[in-house]
mmCIF file of C-alpha atoms and ligand atoms in Angstrom:
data_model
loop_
_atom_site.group_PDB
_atom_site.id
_atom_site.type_symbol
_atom_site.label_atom_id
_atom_site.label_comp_id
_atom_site.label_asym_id
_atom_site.label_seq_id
_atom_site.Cartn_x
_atom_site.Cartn_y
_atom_site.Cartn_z
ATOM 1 C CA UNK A 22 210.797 2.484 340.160
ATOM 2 C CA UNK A 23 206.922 1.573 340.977
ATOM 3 C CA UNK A 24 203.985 2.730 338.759
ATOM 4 C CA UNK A 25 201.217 3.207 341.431
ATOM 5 C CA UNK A 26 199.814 5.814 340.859
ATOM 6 C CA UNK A 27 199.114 8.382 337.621
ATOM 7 C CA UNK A 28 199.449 10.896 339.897
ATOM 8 C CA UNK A 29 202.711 10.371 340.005
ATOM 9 C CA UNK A 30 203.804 10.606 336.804
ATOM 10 C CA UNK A 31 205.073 14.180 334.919
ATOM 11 C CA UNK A 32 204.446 15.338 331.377
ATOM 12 C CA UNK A 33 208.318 14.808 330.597
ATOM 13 C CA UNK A 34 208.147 10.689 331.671
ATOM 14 C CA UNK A 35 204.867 10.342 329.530
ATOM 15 C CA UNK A 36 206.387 11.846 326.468
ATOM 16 C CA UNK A 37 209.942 9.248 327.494
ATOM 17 C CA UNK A 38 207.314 6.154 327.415
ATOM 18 C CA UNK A 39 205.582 7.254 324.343
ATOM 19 C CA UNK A 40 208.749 7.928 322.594
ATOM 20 C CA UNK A 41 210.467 5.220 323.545
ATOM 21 C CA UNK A 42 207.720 2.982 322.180
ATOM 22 C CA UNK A 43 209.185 2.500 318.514
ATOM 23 C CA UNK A 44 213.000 2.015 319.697
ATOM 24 C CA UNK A 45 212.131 -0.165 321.825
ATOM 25 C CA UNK A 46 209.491 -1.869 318.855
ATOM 26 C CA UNK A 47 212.594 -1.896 316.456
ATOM 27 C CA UNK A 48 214.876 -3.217 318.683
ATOM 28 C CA UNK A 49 212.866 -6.488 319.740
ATOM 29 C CA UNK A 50 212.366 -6.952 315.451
ATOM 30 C CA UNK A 51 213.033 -10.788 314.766
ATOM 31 C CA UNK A 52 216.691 -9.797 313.153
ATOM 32 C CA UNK A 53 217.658 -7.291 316.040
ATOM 33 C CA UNK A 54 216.338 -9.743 318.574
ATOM 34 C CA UNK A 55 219.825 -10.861 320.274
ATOM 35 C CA UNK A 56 220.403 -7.436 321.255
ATOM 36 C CA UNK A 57 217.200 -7.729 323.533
ATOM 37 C CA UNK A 58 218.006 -11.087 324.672
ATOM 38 C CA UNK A 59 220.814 -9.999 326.600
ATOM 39 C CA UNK A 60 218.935 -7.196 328.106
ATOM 40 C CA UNK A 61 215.864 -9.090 328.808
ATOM 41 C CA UNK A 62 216.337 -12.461 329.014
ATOM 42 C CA UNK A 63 216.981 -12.907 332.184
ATOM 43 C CA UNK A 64 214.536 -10.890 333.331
ATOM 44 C CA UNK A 65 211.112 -12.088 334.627
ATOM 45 C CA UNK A 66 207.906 -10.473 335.333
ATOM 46 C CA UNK A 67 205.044 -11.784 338.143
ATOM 47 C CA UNK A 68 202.020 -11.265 337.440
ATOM 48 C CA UNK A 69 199.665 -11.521 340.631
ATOM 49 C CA UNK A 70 196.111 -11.111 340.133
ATOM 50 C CA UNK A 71 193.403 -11.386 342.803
ATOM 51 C CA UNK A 72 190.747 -10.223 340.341
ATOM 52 C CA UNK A 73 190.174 -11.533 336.548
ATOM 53 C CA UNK A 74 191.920 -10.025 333.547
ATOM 54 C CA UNK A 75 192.261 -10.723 330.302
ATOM 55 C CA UNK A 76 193.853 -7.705 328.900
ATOM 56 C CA UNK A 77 196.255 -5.998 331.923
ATOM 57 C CA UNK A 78 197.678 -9.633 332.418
ATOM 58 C CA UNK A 79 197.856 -11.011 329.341
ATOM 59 C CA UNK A 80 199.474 -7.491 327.500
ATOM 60 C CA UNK A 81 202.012 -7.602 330.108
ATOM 61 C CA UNK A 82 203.071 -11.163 329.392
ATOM 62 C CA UNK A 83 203.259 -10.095 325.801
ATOM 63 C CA UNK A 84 205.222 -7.159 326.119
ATOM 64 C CA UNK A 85 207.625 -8.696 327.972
ATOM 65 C CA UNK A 86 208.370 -11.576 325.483
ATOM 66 C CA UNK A 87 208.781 -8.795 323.149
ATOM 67 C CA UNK A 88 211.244 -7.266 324.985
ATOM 68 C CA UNK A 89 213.055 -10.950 325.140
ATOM 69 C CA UNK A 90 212.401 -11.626 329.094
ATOM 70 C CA UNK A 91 209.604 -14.289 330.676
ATOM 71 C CA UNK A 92 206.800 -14.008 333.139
ATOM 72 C CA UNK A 93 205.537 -16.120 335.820
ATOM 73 C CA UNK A 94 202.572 -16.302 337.320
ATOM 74 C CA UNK A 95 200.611 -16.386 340.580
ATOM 75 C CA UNK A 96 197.689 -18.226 340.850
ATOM 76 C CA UNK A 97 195.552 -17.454 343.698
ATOM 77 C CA UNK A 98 193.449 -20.334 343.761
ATOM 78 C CA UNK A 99 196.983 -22.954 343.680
ATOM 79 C CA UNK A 100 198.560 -20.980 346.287
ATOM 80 C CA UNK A 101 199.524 -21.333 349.684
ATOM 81 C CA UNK A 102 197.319 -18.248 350.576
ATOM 82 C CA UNK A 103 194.674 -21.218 350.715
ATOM 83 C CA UNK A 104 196.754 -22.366 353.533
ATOM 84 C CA UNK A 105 196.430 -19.069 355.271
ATOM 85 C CA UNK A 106 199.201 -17.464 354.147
ATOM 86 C CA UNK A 107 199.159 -13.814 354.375
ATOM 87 C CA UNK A 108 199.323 -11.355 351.368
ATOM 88 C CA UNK A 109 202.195 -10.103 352.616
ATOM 89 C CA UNK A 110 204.269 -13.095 352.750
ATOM 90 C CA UNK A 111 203.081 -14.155 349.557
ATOM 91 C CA UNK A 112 204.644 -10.749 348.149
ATOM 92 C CA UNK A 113 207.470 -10.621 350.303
ATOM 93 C CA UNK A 114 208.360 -14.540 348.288
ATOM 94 C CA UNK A 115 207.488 -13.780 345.094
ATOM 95 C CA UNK A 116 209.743 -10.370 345.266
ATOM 96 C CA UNK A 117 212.506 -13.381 345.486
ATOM 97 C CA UNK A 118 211.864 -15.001 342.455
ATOM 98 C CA UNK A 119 211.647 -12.208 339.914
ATOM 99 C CA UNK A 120 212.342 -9.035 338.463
ATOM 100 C CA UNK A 121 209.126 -7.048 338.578
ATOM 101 C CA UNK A 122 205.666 -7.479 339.577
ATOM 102 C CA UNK A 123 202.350 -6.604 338.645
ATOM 103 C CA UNK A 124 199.941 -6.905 341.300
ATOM 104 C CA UNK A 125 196.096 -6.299 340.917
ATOM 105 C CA UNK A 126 193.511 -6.550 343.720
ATOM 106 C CA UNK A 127 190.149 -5.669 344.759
ATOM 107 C CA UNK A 128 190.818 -3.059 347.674
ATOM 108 C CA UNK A 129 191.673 0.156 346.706
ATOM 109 C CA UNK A 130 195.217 1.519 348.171
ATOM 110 C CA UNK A 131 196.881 -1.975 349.353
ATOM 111 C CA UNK A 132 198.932 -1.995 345.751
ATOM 112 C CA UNK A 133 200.325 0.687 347.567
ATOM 113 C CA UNK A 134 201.117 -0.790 350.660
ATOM 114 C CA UNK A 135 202.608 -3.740 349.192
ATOM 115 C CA UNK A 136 204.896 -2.126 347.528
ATOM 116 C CA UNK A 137 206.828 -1.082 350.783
ATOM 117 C CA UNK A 138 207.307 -4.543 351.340
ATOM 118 C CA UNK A 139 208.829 -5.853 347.968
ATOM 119 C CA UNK A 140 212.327 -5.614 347.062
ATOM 120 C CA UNK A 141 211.470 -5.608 342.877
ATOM 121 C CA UNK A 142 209.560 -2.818 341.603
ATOM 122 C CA UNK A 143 205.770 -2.917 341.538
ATOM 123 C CA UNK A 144 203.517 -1.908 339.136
ATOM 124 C CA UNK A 145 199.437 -1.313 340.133
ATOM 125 C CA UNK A 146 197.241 -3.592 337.294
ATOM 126 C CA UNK A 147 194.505 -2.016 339.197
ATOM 127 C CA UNK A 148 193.183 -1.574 342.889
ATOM 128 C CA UNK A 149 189.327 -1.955 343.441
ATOM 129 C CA UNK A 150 187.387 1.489 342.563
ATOM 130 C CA UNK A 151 191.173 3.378 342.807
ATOM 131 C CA UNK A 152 193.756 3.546 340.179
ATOM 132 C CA UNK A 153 194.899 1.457 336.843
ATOM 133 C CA UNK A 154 197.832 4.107 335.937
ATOM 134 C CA UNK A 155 198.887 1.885 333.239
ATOM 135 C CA UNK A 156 195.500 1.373 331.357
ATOM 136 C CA UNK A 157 195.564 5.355 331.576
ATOM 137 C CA UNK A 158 199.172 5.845 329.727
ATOM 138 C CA UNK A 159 197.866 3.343 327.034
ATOM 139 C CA UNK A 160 194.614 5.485 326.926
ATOM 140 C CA UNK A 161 196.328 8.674 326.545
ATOM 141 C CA UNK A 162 199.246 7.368 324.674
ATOM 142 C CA UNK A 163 195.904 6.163 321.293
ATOM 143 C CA UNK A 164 194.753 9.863 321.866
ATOM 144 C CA UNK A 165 198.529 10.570 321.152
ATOM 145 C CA UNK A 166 198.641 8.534 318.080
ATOM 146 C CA UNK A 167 195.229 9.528 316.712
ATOM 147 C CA UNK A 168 196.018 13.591 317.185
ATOM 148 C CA UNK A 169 199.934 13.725 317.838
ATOM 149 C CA UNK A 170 200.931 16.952 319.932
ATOM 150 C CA UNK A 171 197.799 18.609 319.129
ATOM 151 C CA UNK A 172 195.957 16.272 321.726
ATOM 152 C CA UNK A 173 196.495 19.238 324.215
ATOM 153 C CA UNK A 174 193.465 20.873 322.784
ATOM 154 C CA UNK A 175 191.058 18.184 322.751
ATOM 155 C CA UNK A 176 188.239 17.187 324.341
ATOM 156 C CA UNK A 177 187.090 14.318 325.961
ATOM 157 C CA UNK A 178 183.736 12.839 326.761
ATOM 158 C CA UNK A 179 183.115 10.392 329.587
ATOM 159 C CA UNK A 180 180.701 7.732 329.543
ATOM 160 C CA UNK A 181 179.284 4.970 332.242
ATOM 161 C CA UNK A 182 179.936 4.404 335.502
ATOM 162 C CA UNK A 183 182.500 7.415 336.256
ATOM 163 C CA UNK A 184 182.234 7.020 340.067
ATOM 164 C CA UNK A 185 183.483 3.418 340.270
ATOM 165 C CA UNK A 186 186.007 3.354 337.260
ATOM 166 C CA UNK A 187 189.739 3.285 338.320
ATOM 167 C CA UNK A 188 190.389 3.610 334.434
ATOM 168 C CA UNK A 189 188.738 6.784 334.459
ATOM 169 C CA UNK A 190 189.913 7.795 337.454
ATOM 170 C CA UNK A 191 193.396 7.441 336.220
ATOM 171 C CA UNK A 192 193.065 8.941 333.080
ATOM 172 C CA UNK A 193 191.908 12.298 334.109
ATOM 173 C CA UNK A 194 194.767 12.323 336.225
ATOM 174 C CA UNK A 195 196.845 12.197 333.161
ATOM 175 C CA UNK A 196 194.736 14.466 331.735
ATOM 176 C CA UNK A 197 195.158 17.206 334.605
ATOM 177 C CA UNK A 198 198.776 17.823 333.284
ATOM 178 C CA UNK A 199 197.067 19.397 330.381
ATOM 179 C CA UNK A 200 194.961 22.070 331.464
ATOM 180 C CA UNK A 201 194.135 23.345 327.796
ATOM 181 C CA UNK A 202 192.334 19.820 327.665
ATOM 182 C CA UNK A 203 188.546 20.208 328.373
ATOM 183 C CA UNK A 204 186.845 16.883 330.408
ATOM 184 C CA UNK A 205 182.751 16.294 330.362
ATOM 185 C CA UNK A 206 180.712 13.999 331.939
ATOM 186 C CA UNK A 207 177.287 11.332 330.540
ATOM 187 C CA UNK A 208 177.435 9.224 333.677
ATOM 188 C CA UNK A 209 174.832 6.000 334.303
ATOM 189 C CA UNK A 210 172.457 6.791 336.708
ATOM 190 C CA UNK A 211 173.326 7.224 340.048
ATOM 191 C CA UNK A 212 177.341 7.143 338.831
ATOM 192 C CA UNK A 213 178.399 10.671 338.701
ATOM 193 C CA UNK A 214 182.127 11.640 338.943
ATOM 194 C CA UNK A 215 182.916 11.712 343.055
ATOM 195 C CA UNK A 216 182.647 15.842 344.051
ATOM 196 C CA UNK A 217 186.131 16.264 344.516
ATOM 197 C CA UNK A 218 186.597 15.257 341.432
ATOM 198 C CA UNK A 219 184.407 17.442 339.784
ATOM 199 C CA UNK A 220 186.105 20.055 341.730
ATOM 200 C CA UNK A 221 189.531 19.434 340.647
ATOM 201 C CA UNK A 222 188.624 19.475 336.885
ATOM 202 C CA UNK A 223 186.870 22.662 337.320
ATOM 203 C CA UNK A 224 189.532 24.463 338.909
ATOM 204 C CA UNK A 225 192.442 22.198 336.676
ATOM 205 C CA UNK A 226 190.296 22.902 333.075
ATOM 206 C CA UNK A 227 188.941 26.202 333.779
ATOM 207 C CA UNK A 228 185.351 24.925 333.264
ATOM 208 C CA UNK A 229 182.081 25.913 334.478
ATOM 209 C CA UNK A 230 180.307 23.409 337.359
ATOM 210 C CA UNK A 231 176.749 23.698 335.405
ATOM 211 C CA UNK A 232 177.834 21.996 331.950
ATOM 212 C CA UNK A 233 180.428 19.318 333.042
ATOM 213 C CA UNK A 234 177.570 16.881 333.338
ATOM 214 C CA UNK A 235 175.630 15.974 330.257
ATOM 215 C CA UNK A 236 171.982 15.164 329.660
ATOM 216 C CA UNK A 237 171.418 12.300 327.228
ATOM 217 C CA UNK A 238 168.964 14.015 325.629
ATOM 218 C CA UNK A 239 170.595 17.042 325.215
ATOM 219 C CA UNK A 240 174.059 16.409 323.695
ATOM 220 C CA UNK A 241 176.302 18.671 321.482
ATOM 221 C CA UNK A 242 177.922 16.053 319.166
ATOM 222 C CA UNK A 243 180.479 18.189 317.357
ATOM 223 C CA UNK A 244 181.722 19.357 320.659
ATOM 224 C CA UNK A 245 183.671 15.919 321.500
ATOM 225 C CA UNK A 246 187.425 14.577 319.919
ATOM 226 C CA UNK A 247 187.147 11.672 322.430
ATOM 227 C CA UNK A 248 184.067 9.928 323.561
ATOM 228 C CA UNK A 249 185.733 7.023 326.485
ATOM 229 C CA UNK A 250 183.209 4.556 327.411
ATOM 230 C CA UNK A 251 183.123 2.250 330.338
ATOM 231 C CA UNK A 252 181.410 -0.781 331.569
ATOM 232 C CA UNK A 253 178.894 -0.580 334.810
ATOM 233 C CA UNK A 254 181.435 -1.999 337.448
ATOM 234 C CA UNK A 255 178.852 -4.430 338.907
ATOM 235 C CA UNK A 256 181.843 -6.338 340.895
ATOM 236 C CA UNK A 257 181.560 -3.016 343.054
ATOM 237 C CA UNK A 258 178.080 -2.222 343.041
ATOM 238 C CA UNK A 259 176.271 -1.915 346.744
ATOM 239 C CA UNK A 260 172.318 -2.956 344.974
ATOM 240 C CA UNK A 261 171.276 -5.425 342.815
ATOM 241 C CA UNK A 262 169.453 -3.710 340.487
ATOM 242 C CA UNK A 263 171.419 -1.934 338.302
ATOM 243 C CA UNK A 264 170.510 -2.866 334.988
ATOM 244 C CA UNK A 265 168.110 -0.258 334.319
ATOM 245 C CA UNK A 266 170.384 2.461 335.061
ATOM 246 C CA UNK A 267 172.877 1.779 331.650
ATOM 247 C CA UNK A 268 172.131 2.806 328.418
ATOM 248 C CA UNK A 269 173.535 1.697 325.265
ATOM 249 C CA UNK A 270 175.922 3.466 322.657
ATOM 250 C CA UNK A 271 174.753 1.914 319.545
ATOM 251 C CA UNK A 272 176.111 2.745 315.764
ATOM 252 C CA UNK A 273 173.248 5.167 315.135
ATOM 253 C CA UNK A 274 174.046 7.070 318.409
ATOM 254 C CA UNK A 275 177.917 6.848 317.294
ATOM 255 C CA UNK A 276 177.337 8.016 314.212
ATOM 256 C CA UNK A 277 176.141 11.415 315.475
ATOM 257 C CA UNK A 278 179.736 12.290 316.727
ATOM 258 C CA UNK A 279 182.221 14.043 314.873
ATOM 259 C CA UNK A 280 183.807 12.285 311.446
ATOM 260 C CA UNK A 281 187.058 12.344 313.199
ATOM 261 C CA UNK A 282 186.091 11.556 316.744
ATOM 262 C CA UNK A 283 187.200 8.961 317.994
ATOM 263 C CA UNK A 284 185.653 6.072 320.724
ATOM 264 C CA UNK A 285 187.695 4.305 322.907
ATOM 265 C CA UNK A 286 186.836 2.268 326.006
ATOM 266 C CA UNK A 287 189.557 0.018 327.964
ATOM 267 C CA UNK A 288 187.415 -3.286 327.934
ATOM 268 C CA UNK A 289 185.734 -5.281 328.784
ATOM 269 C CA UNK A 290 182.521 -4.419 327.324
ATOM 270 C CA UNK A 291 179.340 -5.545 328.451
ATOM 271 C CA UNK A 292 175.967 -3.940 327.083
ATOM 272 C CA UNK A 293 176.717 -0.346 327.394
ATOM 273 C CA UNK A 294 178.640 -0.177 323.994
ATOM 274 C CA UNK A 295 176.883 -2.437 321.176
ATOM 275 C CA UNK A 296 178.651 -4.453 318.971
ATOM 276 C CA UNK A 297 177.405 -2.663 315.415
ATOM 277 C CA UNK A 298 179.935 0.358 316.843
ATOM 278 C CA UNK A 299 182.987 -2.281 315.978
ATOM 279 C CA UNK A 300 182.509 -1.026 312.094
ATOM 280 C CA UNK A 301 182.148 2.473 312.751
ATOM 281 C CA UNK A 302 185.313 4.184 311.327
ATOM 282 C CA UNK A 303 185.643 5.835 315.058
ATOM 283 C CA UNK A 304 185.862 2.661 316.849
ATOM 284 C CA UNK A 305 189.670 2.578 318.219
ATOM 285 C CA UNK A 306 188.924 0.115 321.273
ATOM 286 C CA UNK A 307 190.873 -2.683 319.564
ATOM 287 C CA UNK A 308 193.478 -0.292 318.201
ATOM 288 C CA UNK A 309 193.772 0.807 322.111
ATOM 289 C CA UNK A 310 194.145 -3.131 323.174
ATOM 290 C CA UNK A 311 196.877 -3.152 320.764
ATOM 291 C CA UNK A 312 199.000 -0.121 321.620
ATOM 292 C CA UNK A 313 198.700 -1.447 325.359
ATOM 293 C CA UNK A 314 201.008 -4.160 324.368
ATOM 294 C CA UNK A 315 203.480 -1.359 322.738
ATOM 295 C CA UNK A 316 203.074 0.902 325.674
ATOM 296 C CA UNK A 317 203.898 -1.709 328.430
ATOM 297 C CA UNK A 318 207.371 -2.691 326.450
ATOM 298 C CA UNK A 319 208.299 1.137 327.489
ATOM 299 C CA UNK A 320 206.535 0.797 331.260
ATOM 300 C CA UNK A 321 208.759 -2.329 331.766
ATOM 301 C CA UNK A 322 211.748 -0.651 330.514
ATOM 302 C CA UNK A 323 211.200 2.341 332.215
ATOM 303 C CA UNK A 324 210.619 0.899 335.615
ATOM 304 C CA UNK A 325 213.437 -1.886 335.772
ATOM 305 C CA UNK A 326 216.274 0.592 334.115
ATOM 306 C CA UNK A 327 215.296 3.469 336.570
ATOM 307 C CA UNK A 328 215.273 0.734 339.530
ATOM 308 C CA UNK A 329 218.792 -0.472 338.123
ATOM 309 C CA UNK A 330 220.375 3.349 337.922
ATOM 310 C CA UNK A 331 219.406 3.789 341.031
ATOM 311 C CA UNK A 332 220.522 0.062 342.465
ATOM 312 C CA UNK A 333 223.958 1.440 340.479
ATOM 313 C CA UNK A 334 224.318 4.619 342.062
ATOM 314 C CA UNK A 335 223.581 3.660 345.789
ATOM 315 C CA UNK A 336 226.311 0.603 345.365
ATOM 316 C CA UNK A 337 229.127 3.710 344.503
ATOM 317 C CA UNK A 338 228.802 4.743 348.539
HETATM 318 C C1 NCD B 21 189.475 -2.307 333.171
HETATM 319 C C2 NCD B 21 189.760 -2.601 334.641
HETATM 320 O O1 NCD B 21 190.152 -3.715 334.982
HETATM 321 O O2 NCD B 21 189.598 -1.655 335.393
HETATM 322 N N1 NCD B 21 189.921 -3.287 332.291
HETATM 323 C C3 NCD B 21 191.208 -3.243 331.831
HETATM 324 O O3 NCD B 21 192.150 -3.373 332.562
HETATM 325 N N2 NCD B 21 191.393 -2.996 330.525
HETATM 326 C C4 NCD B 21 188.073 -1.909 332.902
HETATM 327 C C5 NCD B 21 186.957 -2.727 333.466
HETATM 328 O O4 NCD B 21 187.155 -3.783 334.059
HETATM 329 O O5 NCD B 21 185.828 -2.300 333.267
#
């Protein structure tokens, strides 16, 4: 099975992942570890990255060694795309020499496309200003964790550059399985949520156009469970001069949200969320890094034991 897109995914296969984390955790234990080994280690995972990561790549490489299996991966700047090979051919090769692939690139949709032309499954680390559906499970999989089942009535605040963030993007789309869950909006300048977007969570949530967007100035702290930061995506920015449209998020400014809020923001960080947050009690970003190890164990699983039913099932006719 591919991960492309969050929109794919239902309420029952988000609960499978998240429960599916801790068997999974317990079975790859140093003393259970054979058992994985013969699941996993033959198994290898490509990771293909035409943009930089630390995190997507890296949590996937550790999640799968977890599991028992091994990674390889593609780099661009060795590769025989600098003798004019196409994408294409590239992915069509490297479907040969593995098990499953994460691909991330800078143009939004073509993790998509690619995937019609691999034979392993293929998981989107991220496509320009599109989608990052697995950043989104591990986001909503720490709001899990911090408020079990009764995440369904939360609320969430978004903060930065909500047009260009696929993260965000993502998430809400999570988040529009759960309609009781109420979304808001403190955008950078000039980076409000796209209108259709706005649309959908009105209609989705039940909430009114007028208050979806908040003024710095004029913010109700206790009203927020959730306050999910992002970085100003300058890699997709069309002007230079952005800087003055950020703010900052500083301790004193965290402070002001509710004891048992909690911040998260998928990372990197740049200077929209100061570093004097990192002791506030609310800070989960690094708890969030963490679980996205945990949570990719289950997306690996889930994607290359689906493909192999399936493989099973069409080799009975
Ligand atoms: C995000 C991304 O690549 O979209 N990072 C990540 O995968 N954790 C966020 C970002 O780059 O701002």
């Amino acid at each position: 099975m591919n991960l492309l897109s969050s929109k794919d995914l239902s309420k029952e296969e988000l609960m499978y992942l998240f429960n599916n984390v801790d068997s999974l955790k317990n079975n790859t234990e140093p003393s259970n570890r054979p058992v994985n080994i013969s699941l996993y280690g033959n198994k290898i995972l490509i990771n293909v990255f035409f943009e930089p990561s630390t995190r997507t790549s890296l949590s996937f490489q550790s999640a799968m060694s977890r599991l028992g299996g091994n990674t390889i991966t593609f780099n661009k700047e060795y590769s025989s795309i600098n003798k004019g090979e196409s994408i294409e051919d590239t992915i069509q090769t490297l479907s040969q020499y593995g098990d499953i692939m994460v691909i991330r690139h800078p143009e939004k949709g073509i993790v998509s496309k690619l995937s019609n032309i691999s034979s392993i499954p293929i998981i989107n680390g991220g496509d320009g200003n599109g989608e990052h559906p697995t950043q989104a499970i591990v986001d909503l999989y720490t709001i899990y964790k911090k408020y079990g089942s009764e995440f369904i009535n939360k609320t969430i605040l978004f903060v930065g550059d909500i047009l260009n963030s696929r993260t965000i993007h993502s998430l809400i789309n999570l988040i529009n399985l759960y309609p009781s869950m109420k979304i808001y909006f403190l955008p950078f300048k000039k980076r409000n949520p796209p209108e259709e977007l706005i649309d959908l969570v009105k209609l989705i949530h039940n909430q009114c156009q007028e208050d979806l967007i908040i003024d710095i100035n004029n913010i109700e702290y206790e009203k927020y469970d959730i306050i999910y930061c992002t970085r100003l995506q300058k890699e997709r920015q069309t002007e230079n001069n952005y800087e003055e449209d950020i703010f900052t998020i500083n301790n004193d400014f965290a402070s002001n949200f509710k004891e048992d809020a909690i911040i998260l923001h998928p990372l990197p960080r740049n200077n929209e969320l100061d570093i004097d947050v990192d002791s506030n009690k609310r800070a989960w970003y690094f708890k969030q890094a963490k679980y996205g190890v945990d949570i990719r164990m289950a997306i690996i699983d889930y994607c290359i034991t689906s493909t192999e039913k399936k493989n099973e099932s069409n080799s009975l006719y």
